[in-house]
């Protein structure tokens, strides 16, 4: 694979650069970028085919980002749930550790739009010390999720130091890495990186593909390297207006992911993040998409459709209405084809 650092160095990060390749309003893009920075590396940029297509919409700044005042910068209340710097402790047995503030491409719908690409304090050894000290004193915590930004944009040695420190805490059983690099910068999944990661099993990787066109030969190689090294792979897709709010596109995406040994894990309804309102679709649309896919593809292809409750309440699954009635003796259900059946109640 190509040198991932060189690809990152060539990223487009200002309106003048972008205007050399795309028909954009330079002034508008500049005004958006002044508040919400953008970064598009050459690999992911190459996936754009036409103006406002599914890839363009995800990474090219949109003037609507400045006019949307519906959401808030931190709808999931991550800051109040942070007992020490860079650590979010929402659920009793698991935490999220923010180890990076950079991504290979800055998604315009990002749940951490308030942070990504901005000049925030680095994840220093001092921050890691405080995190490890806190986790040692929290025996309930058995599951640590590395997030950011993108953890895999750290240098391999820096990531190894973090994983090694976590693995020295006896009650931490599982480590997860949430990364979009297999999609946006698959060149980052090098043999050296994978060789390092496999030392820290059980290690799970959740990645983030939103559209079938993101599943390229390069992405397939990246996912294969991780899977071959024994890392179970999951995918978290975000339901986005004008990108993937279509049952045919979603089914194709989920089926292609399974071919890469990536299990569709969550379909996220967009969080109520300020500046992302133009991506949101009605929840009923998401339920309809899930209903249209149900029964027409393997259960392995069916993620949980979830909302993340504002205020830090956590994830809640949204289920289609297949239960049509319950009596003392019978349950009435409707199948994907619209037929109703009676099921005995124990």
PDB file of C-alpha atoms in Angstrom, residues 186-321:
ATOM      1  CA  UNK A 186      -7.110   2.170   4.044  1.00  0.00           C
ATOM      2  CA  UNK A 187      -3.402   2.647   3.361  1.00  0.00           C
ATOM      3  CA  UNK A 188      -2.997   3.202   7.108  1.00  0.00           C
ATOM      4  CA  UNK A 189      -3.705  -0.493   7.781  1.00  0.00           C
ATOM      5  CA  UNK A 190      -0.112  -1.592   7.323  1.00  0.00           C
ATOM      6  CA  UNK A 191       1.436  -4.947   8.183  1.00  0.00           C
ATOM      7  CA  UNK A 192       3.378  -3.276  10.997  1.00  0.00           C
ATOM      8  CA  UNK A 193       0.236  -1.761  12.502  1.00  0.00           C
ATOM      9  CA  UNK A 194      -1.660  -5.048  12.353  1.00  0.00           C
ATOM     10  CA  UNK A 195       1.269  -6.980  13.806  1.00  0.00           C
ATOM     11  CA  UNK A 196       1.305  -4.586  16.759  1.00  0.00           C
ATOM     12  CA  UNK A 197      -2.475  -4.662  17.305  1.00  0.00           C
ATOM     13  CA  UNK A 198      -2.711  -8.457  17.424  1.00  0.00           C
ATOM     14  CA  UNK A 199      -0.617  -8.478  20.612  1.00  0.00           C
ATOM     15  CA  UNK A 200      -3.540  -7.011  22.538  1.00  0.00           C
ATOM     16  CA  UNK A 201      -6.398  -9.455  21.977  1.00  0.00           C
ATOM     17  CA  UNK A 202      -9.275  -9.511  22.676  1.00  0.00           C
ATOM     18  CA  UNK A 203      -9.252  -6.457  20.438  1.00  0.00           C
ATOM     19  CA  UNK A 204     -12.296  -5.455  18.388  1.00  0.00           C
ATOM     20  CA  UNK A 205     -12.385  -2.951  15.543  1.00  0.00           C
ATOM     21  CA  UNK A 206     -15.515  -1.015  14.600  1.00  0.00           C
ATOM     22  CA  UNK A 207     -15.223   0.905  11.384  1.00  0.00           C
ATOM     23  CA  UNK A 208     -17.555   3.265   9.544  1.00  0.00           C
ATOM     24  CA  UNK A 209     -18.739   2.850   5.950  1.00  0.00           C
ATOM     25  CA  UNK A 210     -21.814   4.805   4.823  1.00  0.00           C
ATOM     26  CA  UNK A 211     -22.108   4.011   1.118  1.00  0.00           C
ATOM     27  CA  UNK A 212     -21.286   1.083  -1.212  1.00  0.00           C
ATOM     28  CA  UNK A 213     -18.906   3.246  -3.256  1.00  0.00           C
ATOM     29  CA  UNK A 214     -16.626   3.467  -0.235  1.00  0.00           C
ATOM     30  CA  UNK A 215     -15.989  -0.267  -0.474  1.00  0.00           C
ATOM     31  CA  UNK A 216     -13.007  -0.244  -2.808  1.00  0.00           C
ATOM     32  CA  UNK A 217     -10.255  -2.810  -3.465  1.00  0.00           C
ATOM     33  CA  UNK A 218      -8.028  -0.842  -1.073  1.00  0.00           C
ATOM     34  CA  UNK A 219     -10.686  -0.974   1.650  1.00  0.00           C
ATOM     35  CA  UNK A 220     -11.066  -4.718   1.086  1.00  0.00           C
ATOM     36  CA  UNK A 221      -7.321  -5.252   1.617  1.00  0.00           C
ATOM     37  CA  UNK A 222      -7.374  -3.188   4.815  1.00  0.00           C
ATOM     38  CA  UNK A 223     -10.307  -5.115   6.272  1.00  0.00           C
ATOM     39  CA  UNK A 224      -8.773  -8.447   5.277  1.00  0.00           C
ATOM     40  CA  UNK A 225      -5.541  -7.620   7.107  1.00  0.00           C
ATOM     41  CA  UNK A 226      -7.426  -6.824  10.304  1.00  0.00           C
ATOM     42  CA  UNK A 227      -9.705  -9.861  10.033  1.00  0.00           C
ATOM     43  CA  UNK A 228      -6.813 -12.203   9.244  1.00  0.00           C
ATOM     44  CA  UNK A 229      -5.104 -10.964  12.415  1.00  0.00           C
ATOM     45  CA  UNK A 230      -8.074 -12.169  14.459  1.00  0.00           C
ATOM     46  CA  UNK A 231      -9.856  -8.891  15.047  1.00  0.00           C
ATOM     47  CA  UNK A 232     -13.665  -9.127  14.812  1.00  0.00           C
ATOM     48  CA  UNK A 233     -14.854  -6.262  12.607  1.00  0.00           C
ATOM     49  CA  UNK A 234     -18.093  -4.346  12.989  1.00  0.00           C
ATOM     50  CA  UNK A 235     -19.467  -1.366  11.112  1.00  0.00           C
ATOM     51  CA  UNK A 236     -21.381   1.671  12.299  1.00  0.00           C
ATOM     52  CA  UNK A 237     -23.299   3.444   9.553  1.00  0.00           C
ATOM     53  CA  UNK A 238     -24.991   6.827   9.991  1.00  0.00           C
ATOM     54  CA  UNK A 239     -28.306   7.384   8.199  1.00  0.00           C
ATOM     55  CA  UNK A 240     -27.728  10.517   6.106  1.00  0.00           C
ATOM     56  CA  UNK A 241     -30.081  12.458   3.857  1.00  0.00           C
ATOM     57  CA  UNK A 242     -28.869  12.439   0.276  1.00  0.00           C
ATOM     58  CA  UNK A 243     -26.194   9.842   1.040  1.00  0.00           C
ATOM     59  CA  UNK A 244     -27.793   6.549   2.016  1.00  0.00           C
ATOM     60  CA  UNK A 245     -31.450   7.192   2.926  1.00  0.00           C
ATOM     61  CA  UNK A 246     -32.554   4.470   0.534  1.00  0.00           C
ATOM     62  CA  UNK A 247     -33.269   0.779   1.216  1.00  0.00           C
ATOM     63  CA  UNK A 248     -31.546  -0.457  -1.957  1.00  0.00           C
ATOM     64  CA  UNK A 249     -28.350   1.448  -1.134  1.00  0.00           C
ATOM     65  CA  UNK A 250     -28.401   0.253   2.468  1.00  0.00           C
ATOM     66  CA  UNK A 251     -28.940  -3.396   1.549  1.00  0.00           C
ATOM     67  CA  UNK A 252     -26.127  -3.223  -0.984  1.00  0.00           C
ATOM     68  CA  UNK A 253     -23.826  -1.628   1.591  1.00  0.00           C
ATOM     69  CA  UNK A 254     -24.571  -4.203   4.293  1.00  0.00           C
ATOM     70  CA  UNK A 255     -24.166  -7.129   1.910  1.00  0.00           C
ATOM     71  CA  UNK A 256     -20.854  -5.839   0.586  1.00  0.00           C
ATOM     72  CA  UNK A 257     -19.595  -5.341   4.135  1.00  0.00           C
ATOM     73  CA  UNK A 258     -20.270  -8.986   4.948  1.00  0.00           C
ATOM     74  CA  UNK A 259     -18.145  -9.969   1.947  1.00  0.00           C
ATOM     75  CA  UNK A 260     -15.289  -8.097   3.652  1.00  0.00           C
ATOM     76  CA  UNK A 261     -15.967  -9.978   6.929  1.00  0.00           C
ATOM     77  CA  UNK A 262     -17.358  -6.789   8.474  1.00  0.00           C
ATOM     78  CA  UNK A 263     -20.580  -7.257  10.425  1.00  0.00           C
ATOM     79  CA  UNK A 264     -23.120  -4.394  10.214  1.00  0.00           C
ATOM     80  CA  UNK A 265     -23.423  -3.424  13.882  1.00  0.00           C
ATOM     81  CA  UNK A 266     -25.289  -0.125  14.236  1.00  0.00           C
ATOM     82  CA  UNK A 267     -27.311   2.080  11.928  1.00  0.00           C
ATOM     83  CA  UNK A 268     -27.187   5.408  13.760  1.00  0.00           C
ATOM     84  CA  UNK A 269     -29.880   8.008  13.402  1.00  0.00           C
ATOM     85  CA  UNK A 270     -27.925  11.300  13.154  1.00  0.00           C
ATOM     86  CA  UNK A 271     -27.202  12.872  16.510  1.00  0.00           C
ATOM     87  CA  UNK A 272     -28.650  16.301  17.280  1.00  0.00           C
ATOM     88  CA  UNK A 273     -25.337  18.045  16.646  1.00  0.00           C
ATOM     89  CA  UNK A 274     -25.434  21.728  15.715  1.00  0.00           C
ATOM     90  CA  UNK A 275     -24.429  22.225  12.101  1.00  0.00           C
ATOM     91  CA  UNK A 276     -25.647  18.824  10.884  1.00  0.00           C
ATOM     92  CA  UNK A 277     -29.402  19.356  10.520  1.00  0.00           C
ATOM     93  CA  UNK A 278     -29.316  19.119   6.713  1.00  0.00           C
ATOM     94  CA  UNK A 279     -28.370  15.434   7.069  1.00  0.00           C
ATOM     95  CA  UNK A 280     -31.288  14.419   9.252  1.00  0.00           C
ATOM     96  CA  UNK A 281     -34.239  12.407   7.970  1.00  0.00           C
ATOM     97  CA  UNK A 282     -37.458  11.487   9.810  1.00  0.00           C
ATOM     98  CA  UNK A 283     -37.082   8.492  12.136  1.00  0.00           C
ATOM     99  CA  UNK A 284     -40.000   6.893  10.298  1.00  0.00           C
ATOM    100  CA  UNK A 285     -37.816   6.860   7.181  1.00  0.00           C
ATOM    101  CA  UNK A 286     -35.168   4.857   9.013  1.00  0.00           C
ATOM    102  CA  UNK A 287     -37.776   2.401  10.299  1.00  0.00           C
ATOM    103  CA  UNK A 288     -39.129   2.041   6.760  1.00  0.00           C
ATOM    104  CA  UNK A 289     -35.655   1.281   5.391  1.00  0.00           C
ATOM    105  CA  UNK A 290     -35.093  -1.403   8.031  1.00  0.00           C
ATOM    106  CA  UNK A 291     -38.507  -2.936   7.289  1.00  0.00           C
ATOM    107  CA  UNK A 292     -37.792  -3.030   3.558  1.00  0.00           C
ATOM    108  CA  UNK A 293     -34.485  -4.824   4.146  1.00  0.00           C
ATOM    109  CA  UNK A 294     -35.830  -7.275   6.739  1.00  0.00           C
ATOM    110  CA  UNK A 295     -36.383 -10.700   5.206  1.00  0.00           C
ATOM    111  CA  UNK A 296     -34.767  -9.735   1.909  1.00  0.00           C
ATOM    112  CA  UNK A 297     -31.237 -10.383   3.123  1.00  0.00           C
ATOM    113  CA  UNK A 298     -29.428 -12.387   5.792  1.00  0.00           C
ATOM    114  CA  UNK A 299     -29.913 -11.549   9.445  1.00  0.00           C
ATOM    115  CA  UNK A 300     -26.141 -11.031   9.507  1.00  0.00           C
ATOM    116  CA  UNK A 301     -26.803  -7.949   7.364  1.00  0.00           C
ATOM    117  CA  UNK A 302     -29.216  -6.368   9.821  1.00  0.00           C
ATOM    118  CA  UNK A 303     -27.687  -3.810  12.199  1.00  0.00           C
ATOM    119  CA  UNK A 304     -29.471  -2.329  15.188  1.00  0.00           C
ATOM    120  CA  UNK A 305     -31.138   0.958  14.233  1.00  0.00           C
ATOM    121  CA  UNK A 306     -30.448   3.235  17.195  1.00  0.00           C
ATOM    122  CA  UNK A 307     -30.706   6.746  18.527  1.00  0.00           C
ATOM    123  CA  UNK A 308     -28.265   8.144  21.069  1.00  0.00           C
ATOM    124  CA  UNK A 309     -30.442   9.912  23.610  1.00  0.00           C
ATOM    125  CA  UNK A 310     -29.588  13.598  24.143  1.00  0.00           C
ATOM    126  CA  UNK A 311     -28.238  14.438  27.559  1.00  0.00           C
ATOM    127  CA  UNK A 312     -26.131  11.301  27.942  1.00  0.00           C
ATOM    128  CA  UNK A 313     -28.906   8.722  28.231  1.00  0.00           C
ATOM    129  CA  UNK A 314     -27.141   6.271  25.922  1.00  0.00           C
ATOM    130  CA  UNK A 315     -28.226   4.269  22.890  1.00  0.00           C
ATOM    131  CA  UNK A 316     -31.797   3.043  22.427  1.00  0.00           C
ATOM    132  CA  UNK A 317     -32.753   0.610  19.639  1.00  0.00           C
ATOM    133  CA  UNK A 318     -35.612   1.595  17.322  1.00  0.00           C
ATOM    134  CA  UNK A 319     -37.631  -1.412  16.200  1.00  0.00           C
ATOM    135  CA  UNK A 320     -40.100  -1.803  13.336  1.00  0.00           C
ATOM    136  CA  UNK A 321     -43.640  -2.709  14.297  1.00  0.00           C
TER     137      UNK A 321
END
